Amino acid sequence: MDGETLLTCAQWDSDAAYDAYLRGNGPATPLAGPPGYRLYRSLAEEGETRTPGCLITAAFDVDGPERQRYFTDAVIAAQPEEGGHPGAISAHFLLSTDGTRVLLYTEWTSTEAHQEAAEAGDHDKGHEIFSSTPGVRLTHGNRYHLHRALSRPLP
């Protein structure tokens, strides 16, 4: 939403397929760069069909794979049992394969819906968890408009 930052999220069948894509099917030497991520857990209602109008990310540095899982499980456990804010569509927790990061990717109906939830204190428990959990450090976050989503039909 800042007019300068672009977020691209792509899913691959395997690490080998992704590496082959990056190399144009060249040598299979591992590439240097940021770690890959794997989906660990998601919060979403079954049958959800709304299109996101706003995407929110929050990235955390963590002290190892145990801390990744502990932190994610604690944030999910703190969510209300019976639905949350009506503008919340989903939340996805991705853990880096090297055990050093957690990426939280949330989808909202609109920027206004996300702002309303923040002002109502809906995020307070999550903020308390990441600010008070040893070995977890918020590094950055951002808000995005969804420009386009592509998907491949499932077999």
GROMACS .gro file of N, CA and C in nm:
model
  465
    1MET      N    1   0.081  -0.120   0.000
    1MET     CA    2   0.000   0.000   0.000
    1MET      C    3   0.085   0.126   0.000
    2ASP      N    4   0.218   0.108   0.014
    2ASP     CA    5   0.306   0.224   0.015
    2ASP      C    6   0.341   0.270  -0.126
    3GLY      N    7   0.294   0.197  -0.227
    3GLY     CA    8   0.322   0.234  -0.365
    3GLY      C    9   0.461   0.196  -0.411
    4GLU      N   10   0.540   0.131  -0.326
    4GLU     CA   11   0.677   0.096  -0.362
    4GLU      C   12   0.710  -0.051  -0.343
    5THR      N   13   0.640  -0.119  -0.251
    5THR     CA   14   0.676  -0.255  -0.215
    5THR      C   15   0.585  -0.355  -0.285
    6LEU      N   16   0.644  -0.462  -0.336
    6LEU     CA   17   0.571  -0.567  -0.403
    6LEU      C   18   0.597  -0.698  -0.329
    7LEU      N   19   0.492  -0.772  -0.301
    7LEU     CA   20   0.503  -0.902  -0.237
    7LEU      C   21   0.459  -1.008  -0.337
    8THR      N   22   0.544  -1.106  -0.359
    8THR     CA   23   0.510  -1.220  -0.443
    8THR      C   24   0.522  -1.345  -0.359
    9CYS      N   25   0.421  -1.426  -0.360
    9CYS     CA   26   0.423  -1.551  -0.286
    9CYS      C   27   0.391  -1.662  -0.385
   10ALA      N   28   0.480  -1.759  -0.397
   10ALA     CA   29   0.460  -1.870  -0.489
   10ALA      C   30   0.480  -2.001  -0.415
   11GLN      N   31   0.401  -2.099  -0.452
   11GLN     CA   32   0.412  -2.232  -0.392
   11GLN      C   33   0.463  -2.328  -0.499
   12TRP      N   34   0.551  -2.420  -0.456
   12TRP     CA   35   0.611  -2.516  -0.548
   12TRP      C   36   0.587  -2.657  -0.499
   13ASP      N   37   0.585  -2.753  -0.592
   13ASP     CA   38   0.567  -2.894  -0.558
   13ASP      C   39   0.682  -2.947  -0.473
   14SER      N   40   0.803  -2.896  -0.500
   14SER     CA   41   0.922  -2.946  -0.430
   14SER      C   42   1.033  -2.842  -0.439
   15ASP      N   43   1.132  -2.856  -0.352
   15ASP     CA   44   1.249  -2.767  -0.357
   15ASP      C   45   1.323  -2.783  -0.490
   16ALA      N   46   1.330  -2.906  -0.540
   16ALA     CA   47   1.400  -2.931  -0.667
   16ALA      C   48   1.330  -2.860  -0.783
   17ALA      N   49   1.197  -2.861  -0.785
   17ALA     CA   50   1.123  -2.794  -0.892
   17ALA      C   51   1.147  -2.643  -0.888
   18TYR      N   52   1.150  -2.587  -0.766
   18TYR     CA   53   1.176  -2.444  -0.752
   18TYR      C   54   1.317  -2.410  -0.798
   19ASP      N   55   1.416  -2.487  -0.754
   19ASP     CA   56   1.555  -2.463  -0.796
   19ASP      C   57   1.569  -2.473  -0.948
   20ALA      N   58   1.504  -2.572  -1.008
   20ALA     CA   59   1.510  -2.587  -1.154
   20ALA      C   60   1.449  -2.466  -1.223
   21TYR      N   61   1.339  -2.415  -1.172
   21TYR     CA   62   1.277  -2.295  -1.229
   21TYR      C   63   1.373  -2.176  -1.224
   22LEU      N   64   1.436  -2.156  -1.107
   22LEU     CA   65   1.527  -2.042  -1.093
   22LEU      C   66   1.646  -2.052  -1.186
   23ARG      N   67   1.692  -2.171  -1.214
   23ARG     CA   68   1.809  -2.192  -1.298
   23ARG      C   69   1.774  -2.215  -1.445
   24GLY      N   70   1.648  -2.220  -1.477
   24GLY     CA   71   1.610  -2.252  -1.615
   24GLY      C   72   1.651  -2.395  -1.648
   25ASN      N   73   1.636  -2.485  -1.551
   25ASN     CA   74   1.671  -2.627  -1.564
   25ASN      C   75   1.821  -2.648  -1.578
   26GLY      N   76   1.901  -2.556  -1.525
   26GLY     CA   77   2.047  -2.570  -1.526
   26GLY      C   78   2.096  -2.656  -1.411
   27PRO      N   79   2.223  -2.638  -1.369
   27PRO     CA   80   2.281  -2.721  -1.262
   27PRO      C   81   2.199  -2.713  -1.133
   28ALA      N   82   2.204  -2.818  -1.054
   28ALA     CA   83   2.122  -2.828  -0.933
   28ALA      C   84   2.197  -2.787  -0.807
   29THR      N   85   2.294  -2.697  -0.818
   29THR     CA   86   2.365  -2.648  -0.700
   29THR      C   87   2.271  -2.558  -0.621
   30PRO      N   88   2.261  -2.577  -0.488
   30PRO     CA   89   2.170  -2.492  -0.410
   30PRO      C   90   2.204  -2.344  -0.424
   31LEU      N   91   2.101  -2.263  -0.428
   31LEU     CA   92   2.120  -2.118  -0.439
   31LEU      C   93   2.133  -2.056  -0.300
   32ALA      N   94   2.209  -1.948  -0.292
   32ALA     CA   95   2.217  -1.871  -0.168
   32ALA      C   96   2.102  -1.771  -0.168
   33GLY      N   97   2.067  -1.725  -0.051
   33GLY     CA   98   1.961  -1.626  -0.042
   33GLY      C   99   1.873  -1.653   0.078
   34PRO      N  100   1.759  -1.588   0.084
   34PRO     CA  101   1.670  -1.607   0.199
   34PRO      C  102   1.623  -1.752   0.205
   35PRO      N  103   1.587  -1.797   0.324
   35PRO     CA  104   1.543  -1.937   0.336
   35PRO      C  105   1.406  -1.959   0.272
   36GLY      N  106   1.379  -2.083   0.240
   36GLY     CA  107   1.246  -2.119   0.194
   36GLY      C  108   1.155  -2.133   0.315
   37TYR      N  109   1.027  -2.134   0.291
   37TYR     CA  110   0.927  -2.148   0.397
   37TYR      C  111   0.836  -2.265   0.366
   38ARG      N  112   0.781  -2.322   0.471
   38ARG     CA  113   0.679  -2.426   0.459
   38ARG      C  114   0.560  -2.385   0.544
   39LEU      N  115   0.440  -2.408   0.491
   39LEU     CA  116   0.320  -2.380   0.567
   39LEU      C  117   0.314  -2.472   0.687
   40TYR      N  118   0.296  -2.415   0.805
   40TYR     CA  119   0.286  -2.493   0.928
   40TYR      C  120   0.140  -2.506   0.971
   41ARG      N  121   0.070  -2.395   0.984
   41ARG     CA  122  -0.070  -2.397   1.026
   41ARG      C  123  -0.145  -2.281   0.962
   42SER      N  124  -0.276  -2.298   0.948
   42SER     CA  125  -0.362  -2.193   0.895
   42SER      C  126  -0.489  -2.183   0.977
   43LEU      N  127  -0.545  -2.064   0.979
   43LEU     CA  128  -0.677  -2.041   1.036
   43LEU      C  129  -0.764  -1.990   0.923
   44ALA      N  130  -0.867  -2.066   0.890
   44ALA     CA  131  -0.960  -2.026   0.785
   44ALA      C  132  -1.087  -2.108   0.799
   45GLU      N  133  -1.198  -2.045   0.771
   45GLU     CA  134  -1.326  -2.114   0.774
   45GLU      C  135  -1.337  -2.202   0.650
   46GLU      N  136  -1.387  -2.323   0.668
   46GLU     CA  137  -1.408  -2.412   0.555
   46GLU      C  138  -1.510  -2.349   0.460
   47GLY      N  139  -1.481  -2.353   0.331
   47GLY     CA  140  -1.573  -2.299   0.232
   47GLY      C  141  -1.564  -2.148   0.214
   48GLU      N  142  -1.463  -2.085   0.272
   48GLU     CA  143  -1.446  -1.939   0.258
   48GLU      C  144  -1.426  -1.903   0.112
   49THR      N  145  -1.503  -1.805   0.062
   49THR     CA  146  -1.494  -1.767  -0.079
   49THR      C  147  -1.467  -1.618  -0.101
   50ARG      N  148  -1.461  -1.540   0.006
   50ARG     CA  149  -1.439  -1.395  -0.013
   50ARG      C  150  -1.299  -1.369  -0.070
   51THR      N  151  -1.291  -1.268  -0.154
   51THR     CA  152  -1.162  -1.227  -0.211
   51THR      C  153  -1.099  -1.124  -0.119
   52PRO      N  154  -0.972  -1.145  -0.082
   52PRO     CA  155  -0.905  -1.048   0.006
   52PRO      C  156  -0.891  -0.912  -0.060
   53GLY      N  157  -0.918  -0.808   0.017
   53GLY     CA  158  -0.896  -0.672  -0.029
   53GLY      C  159  -0.771  -0.613   0.034
   54CYS      N  160  -0.717  -0.683   0.135
   54CYS     CA  161  -0.600  -0.636   0.208
   54CYS      C  162  -0.523  -0.758   0.260
   55LEU      N  163  -0.393  -0.756   0.242
   55LEU     CA  164  -0.305  -0.861   0.292
   55LEU      C  165  -0.210  -0.798   0.394
   56ILE      N  166  -0.191  -0.866   0.505
   56ILE     CA  167  -0.101  -0.817   0.610
   56ILE      C  168   0.006  -0.922   0.633
   57THR      N  169   0.131  -0.878   0.642
   57THR     CA  170   0.239  -0.970   0.677
   57THR      C  171   0.308  -0.921   0.803
   58ALA      N  172   0.358  -1.017   0.879
   58ALA     CA  173   0.444  -0.987   0.994
   58ALA      C  174   0.553  -1.093   0.993
   59ALA      N  175   0.678  -1.050   1.002
   59ALA     CA  176   0.792  -1.141   0.999
   59ALA      C  177   0.864  -1.136   1.133
   60PHE      N  178   0.904  -1.252   1.179
   60PHE     CA  179   0.969  -1.267   1.309
   60PHE      C  180   1.097  -1.347   1.295
   61ASP      N  181   1.203  -1.303   1.362
   61ASP     CA  182   1.321  -1.385   1.381
   61ASP      C  183   1.298  -1.466   1.507
   62VAL      N  184   1.336  -1.594   1.504
   62VAL     CA  185   1.315  -1.681   1.619
   62VAL      C  186   1.441  -1.763   1.645
   63ASP      N  187   1.451  -1.812   1.768
   63ASP     CA  188   1.568  -1.891   1.809
   63ASP      C  189   1.542  -2.040   1.792
   64GLY      N  190   1.526  -2.085   1.668
   64GLY     CA  191   1.518  -2.227   1.639
   64GLY      C  192   1.380  -2.282   1.611
   65PRO      N  193   1.377  -2.405   1.558
   65PRO     CA  194   1.251  -2.469   1.517
   65PRO      C  195   1.152  -2.487   1.631
   66GLU      N  196   1.198  -2.518   1.752
   66GLU     CA  197   1.106  -2.534   1.866
   66GLU      C  198   1.035  -2.403   1.894
   67ARG      N  199   1.109  -2.292   1.886
   67ARG     CA  200   1.051  -2.160   1.912
   67ARG      C  201   0.952  -2.124   1.801
   68GLN      N  202   0.980  -2.162   1.677
   68GLN     CA  203   0.886  -2.138   1.567
   68GLN      C  204   0.750  -2.200   1.600
   69ARG      N  205   0.751  -2.328   1.634
   69ARG     CA  206   0.626  -2.399   1.661
   69ARG      C  207   0.558  -2.348   1.788
   70TYR      N  208   0.634  -2.326   1.894
   70TYR     CA  209   0.578  -2.277   2.020
   70TYR      C  210   0.506  -2.144   1.999
   71PHE      N  211   0.574  -2.052   1.934
   71PHE     CA  212   0.518  -1.920   1.909
   71PHE      C  213   0.390  -1.928   1.825
   72THR      N  214   0.396  -2.000   1.714
   72THR     CA  215   0.279  -2.014   1.627
   72THR      C  216   0.162  -2.077   1.701
   73ASP      N  217   0.188  -2.185   1.772
   73ASP     CA  218   0.081  -2.253   1.845
   73ASP      C  219   0.021  -2.162   1.952
   74ALA      N  220   0.102  -2.081   2.018
   74ALA     CA  221   0.052  -1.989   2.121
   74ALA      C  222  -0.037  -1.881   2.060
   75VAL      N  223   0.003  -1.826   1.947
   75VAL     CA  224  -0.080  -1.723   1.880
   75VAL      C  225  -0.213  -1.783   1.836
   76ILE      N  226  -0.210  -1.902   1.780
   76ILE     CA  227  -0.334  -1.966   1.735
   76ILE      C  228  -0.424  -1.998   1.854
   77ALA      N  229  -0.366  -2.047   1.963
   77ALA     CA  230  -0.445  -2.080   2.083
   77ALA      C  231  -0.512  -1.957   2.142
   78ALA      N  232  -0.455  -1.839   2.121
   78ALA     CA  233  -0.510  -1.715   2.177
   78ALA      C  234  -0.627  -1.659   2.095
   79GLN      N  235  -0.654  -1.718   1.980
   79GLN     CA  236  -0.762  -1.668   1.894
   79GLN      C  237  -0.897  -1.710   1.951
   80PRO      N  238  -1.001  -1.629   1.929
   80PRO     CA  239  -1.134  -1.664   1.981
   80PRO      C  240  -1.186  -1.794   1.919
   81GLU      N  241  -1.255  -1.872   2.001
   81GLU     CA  242  -1.312  -2.000   1.955
   81GLU      C  243  -1.419  -1.979   1.849
   82GLU      N  244  -1.505  -1.885   1.871
   82GLU     CA  245  -1.618  -1.861   1.781
   82GLU      C  246  -1.593  -1.741   1.692
   83GLY      N  247  -1.522  -1.760   1.584
   83GLY     CA  248  -1.499  -1.653   1.487
   83GLY      C  249  -1.427  -1.533   1.547
   84GLY      N  250  -1.369  -1.456   1.462
   84GLY     CA  251  -1.302  -1.334   1.503
   84GLY      C  252  -1.373  -1.216   1.441
   85HIS      N  253  -1.297  -1.118   1.402
   85HIS     CA  254  -1.351  -1.000   1.336
   85HIS      C  255  -1.417  -1.042   1.204
   86PRO      N  256  -1.534  -0.988   1.171
   86PRO     CA  257  -1.603  -1.030   1.048
   86PRO      C  258  -1.525  -1.001   0.920
   87GLY      N  259  -1.427  -0.912   0.925
   87GLY     CA  260  -1.347  -0.883   0.806
   87GLY      C  261  -1.226  -0.973   0.789
   88ALA      N  262  -1.197  -1.056   0.888
   88ALA     CA  263  -1.083  -1.147   0.880
   88ALA      C  264  -1.121  -1.267   0.794
   89ILE      N  265  -1.038  -1.298   0.696
   89ILE     CA  266  -1.063  -1.411   0.606
   89ILE      C  267  -0.979  -1.531   0.646
   90SER      N  268  -0.848  -1.511   0.664
   90SER     CA  269  -0.759  -1.623   0.697
   90SER      C  270  -0.628  -1.573   0.753
   91ALA      N  271  -0.556  -1.666   0.816
   91ALA     CA  272  -0.420  -1.640   0.864
   91ALA      C  273  -0.338  -1.764   0.836
   92HIS      N  274  -0.216  -1.745   0.787
   92HIS     CA  275  -0.129  -1.857   0.750
   92HIS      C  276   0.008  -1.834   0.814
   93PHE      N  277   0.056  -1.935   0.884
   93PHE     CA  278   0.185  -1.929   0.951
   93PHE      C  279   0.284  -2.014   0.873
   94LEU      N  280   0.387  -1.949   0.820
   94LEU     CA  281   0.490  -2.019   0.745
   94LEU      C  282   0.618  -2.018   0.826
   95LEU      N  283   0.684  -2.134   0.836
   95LEU     CA  284   0.808  -2.145   0.911
   95LEU      C  285   0.924  -2.162   0.813
   96SER      N  286   1.032  -2.089   0.836
   96SER     CA  287   1.147  -2.103   0.747
   96SER      C  288   1.208  -2.241   0.767
   97THR      N  289   1.258  -2.297   0.658
   97THR     CA  290   1.315  -2.431   0.664
   97THR      C  291   1.445  -2.436   0.743
   98ASP      N  292   1.509  -2.322   0.763
   98ASP     CA  293   1.632  -2.320   0.843
   98ASP      C  294   1.607  -2.296   0.991
   99GLY      N  295   1.479  -2.281   1.031
   99GLY     CA  296   1.443  -2.267   1.171
   99GLY      C  297   1.463  -2.130   1.231
  100THR      N  298   1.487  -2.027   1.150
  100THR     CA  299   1.519  -1.894   1.204
  100THR      C  300   1.407  -1.791   1.193
  101ARG      N  301   1.298  -1.824   1.120
  101ARG     CA  302   1.197  -1.721   1.095
  101ARG      C  303   1.055  -1.779   1.095
  102VAL      N  304   0.961  -1.690   1.124
  102VAL     CA  305   0.818  -1.717   1.108
  102VAL      C  306   0.760  -1.603   1.026
  103LEU      N  307   0.682  -1.637   0.926
  103LEU     CA  308   0.612  -1.537   0.846
  103LEU      C  309   0.463  -1.559   0.865
  104LEU      N  310   0.394  -1.456   0.913
  104LEU     CA  311   0.249  -1.459   0.929
  104LEU      C  312   0.189  -1.380   0.814
  105TYR      N  313   0.099  -1.443   0.741
  105TYR     CA  314   0.035  -1.385   0.624
  105TYR      C  315  -0.115  -1.389   0.649
  106THR      N  316  -0.180  -1.273   0.661
  106THR     CA  317  -0.323  -1.270   0.688
  106THR      C  318  -0.398  -1.202   0.574
  107GLU      N  319  -0.521  -1.247   0.553
  107GLU     CA  320  -0.606  -1.192   0.449
  107GLU      C  321  -0.728  -1.128   0.514
  108TRP      N  322  -0.763  -1.009   0.467
  108TRP     CA  323  -0.876  -0.931   0.519
  108TRP      C  324  -0.963  -0.885   0.404
  109THR      N  325  -1.090  -0.860   0.434
  109THR     CA  326  -1.181  -0.813   0.330
  109THR      C  327  -1.143  -0.674   0.280
  110SER      N  328  -1.087  -0.592   0.371
  110SER     CA  329  -1.051  -0.455   0.333
  110SER      C  330  -0.950  -0.399   0.433
  111THR      N  331  -0.887  -0.291   0.395
  111THR     CA  332  -0.797  -0.220   0.484
  111THR      C  333  -0.875  -0.169   0.606
  112GLU      N  334  -0.995  -0.121   0.581
  112GLU     CA  335  -1.078  -0.068   0.690
  112GLU      C  336  -1.112  -0.178   0.792
  113ALA      N  337  -1.141  -0.299   0.744
  113ALA     CA  338  -1.172  -0.409   0.835
  113ALA      C  339  -1.053  -0.441   0.924
  114HIS      N  340  -0.933  -0.441   0.867
  114HIS     CA  341  -0.813  -0.466   0.947
  114HIS      C  342  -0.793  -0.354   1.048
  115GLN      N  343  -0.812  -0.231   1.007
  115GLN     CA  344  -0.796  -0.117   1.097
  115GLN      C  345  -0.897  -0.122   1.211
  116GLU      N  346  -1.022  -0.157   1.180
  116GLU     CA  347  -1.125  -0.171   1.284
  116GLU      C  348  -1.085  -0.276   1.387
  117ALA      N  349  -1.033  -0.389   1.341
  117ALA     CA  350  -0.991  -0.496   1.432
  117ALA      C  351  -0.877  -0.449   1.521
  118ALA      N  352  -0.782  -0.377   1.463
  118ALA     CA  353  -0.669  -0.325   1.543
  118ALA      C  354  -0.719  -0.226   1.647
  119GLU      N  355  -0.808  -0.136   1.609
  119GLU     CA  356  -0.860  -0.035   1.702
  119GLU      C  357  -0.946  -0.098   1.811
  120ALA      N  358  -1.012  -0.210   1.781
  120ALA     CA  359  -1.097  -0.279   1.879
  120ALA      C  360  -1.014  -0.367   1.974
  121GLY      N  361  -0.884  -0.377   1.950
  121GLY     CA  362  -0.799  -0.457   2.037
  121GLY      C  363  -0.794  -0.604   2.000
  122ASP      N  364  -0.845  -0.640   1.882
  122ASP     CA  365  -0.847  -0.780   1.841
  122ASP      C  366  -0.707  -0.840   1.827
  123HIS      N  367  -0.607  -0.757   1.806
  123HIS     CA  368  -0.470  -0.807   1.788
  123HIS      C  369  -0.389  -0.805   1.917
  124ASP      N  370  -0.445  -0.752   2.023
  124ASP     CA  371  -0.368  -0.730   2.147
  124ASP      C  372  -0.307  -0.858   2.204
  125LYS      N  373  -0.382  -0.969   2.206
  125LYS     CA  374  -0.326  -1.094   2.261
  125LYS      C  375  -0.207  -1.141   2.178
  126GLY      N  376  -0.220  -1.135   2.047
  126GLY     CA  377  -0.110  -1.175   1.959
  126GLY      C  378   0.013  -1.088   1.980
  127HIS      N  379  -0.008  -0.958   1.992
  127HIS     CA  380   0.103  -0.865   2.016
  127HIS      C  381   0.170  -0.895   2.150
  128GLU      N  382   0.090  -0.924   2.252
  128GLU     CA  383   0.145  -0.957   2.383
  128GLU      C  384   0.231  -1.084   2.376
  129ILE      N  385   0.185  -1.182   2.300
  129ILE     CA  386   0.260  -1.308   2.288
  129ILE      C  387   0.394  -1.283   2.221
  130PHE      N  388   0.397  -1.213   2.108
  130PHE     CA  389   0.527  -1.197   2.042
  130PHE      C  390   0.619  -1.100   2.113
  131SER      N  391   0.563  -1.006   2.188
  131SER     CA  392   0.651  -0.913   2.259
  131SER      C  393   0.703  -0.972   2.390
  132SER      N  394   0.637  -1.077   2.442
  132SER     CA  395   0.681  -1.132   2.569
  132SER      C  396   0.741  -1.273   2.559
  133THR      N  397   0.748  -1.330   2.439
  133THR     CA  398   0.802  -1.464   2.424
  133THR      C  399   0.953  -1.456   2.399
  134PRO      N  400   1.033  -1.512   2.489
  134PRO     CA  401   1.178  -1.513   2.467
  134PRO      C  402   1.211  -1.587   2.337
  135GLY      N  403   1.308  -1.535   2.265
  135GLY     CA  404   1.351  -1.599   2.141
  135GLY      C  405   1.266  -1.566   2.020
  136VAL      N  406   1.178  -1.464   2.032
  136VAL     CA  407   1.093  -1.420   1.920
  136VAL      C  408   1.107  -1.269   1.908
  137ARG      N  409   1.141  -1.222   1.786
  137ARG     CA  410   1.160  -1.080   1.763
  137ARG      C  411   1.089  -1.038   1.634
  138LEU      N  412   0.995  -0.945   1.645
  138LEU     CA  413   0.931  -0.890   1.526
  138LEU      C  414   1.036  -0.814   1.447
  139THR      N  415   1.049  -0.846   1.318
  139THR     CA  416   1.147  -0.774   1.236
  139THR      C  417   1.081  -0.673   1.143
  140HIS      N  418   0.968  -0.707   1.086
  140HIS     CA  419   0.897  -0.612   1.000
  140HIS      C  420   0.759  -0.666   0.964
  141GLY      N  421   0.679  -0.579   0.912
  141GLY     CA  422   0.546  -0.616   0.864
  141GLY      C  423   0.503  -0.515   0.760
  142ASN      N  424   0.398  -0.548   0.688
  142ASN     CA  425   0.352  -0.457   0.585
  142ASN      C  426   0.207  -0.487   0.551
  143ARG      N  427   0.146  -0.395   0.484
  143ARG     CA  428   0.007  -0.407   0.438
  143ARG      C  429   0.008  -0.394   0.286
  144TYR      N  430  -0.069  -0.483   0.220
  144TYR     CA  431  -0.069  -0.487   0.074
  144TYR      C  432  -0.212  -0.492   0.020
  145HIS      N  433  -0.228  -0.440  -0.102
  145HIS     CA  434  -0.351  -0.462  -0.180
  145HIS      C  435  -0.326  -0.587  -0.264
  146LEU      N  436  -0.425  -0.672  -0.278
  146LEU     CA  437  -0.412  -0.787  -0.366
  146LEU      C  438  -0.431  -0.739  -0.509
  147HIS      N  439  -0.329  -0.759  -0.589
  147HIS     CA  440  -0.337  -0.720  -0.730
  147HIS      C  441  -0.392  -0.834  -0.813
  148ARG      N  442  -0.337  -0.955  -0.791
  148ARG     CA  443  -0.380  -1.069  -0.869
  148ARG      C  444  -0.345  -1.197  -0.795
  149ALA      N  445  -0.430  -1.295  -0.808
  149ALA     CA  446  -0.403  -1.427  -0.753
  149ALA      C  447  -0.419  -1.529  -0.865
  150LEU      N  448  -0.324  -1.616  -0.876
  150LEU     CA  449  -0.327  -1.722  -0.977
  150LEU      C  450  -0.331  -1.855  -0.906
  151SER      N  451  -0.402  -1.948  -0.959
  151SER     CA  452  -0.401  -2.081  -0.899
  151SER      C  453  -0.413  -2.186  -1.007
  152ARG      N  454  -0.359  -2.300  -0.976
  152ARG     CA  455  -0.365  -2.413  -1.066
  152ARG      C  456  -0.476  -2.504  -1.014
  153PRO      N  457  -0.560  -2.553  -1.103
  153PRO     CA  458  -0.665  -2.645  -1.057
  153PRO      C  459  -0.603  -2.768  -0.991
  154LEU      N  460  -0.662  -2.810  -0.880
  154LEU     CA  461  -0.614  -2.930  -0.813
  154LEU      C  462  -0.660  -3.054  -0.887
  155PRO      N  463  -0.575  -3.159  -0.890
  155PRO     CA  464  -0.613  -3.283  -0.960
  155PRO      C  465  -0.730  -3.353  -0.894
   0.00000   0.00000   0.00000
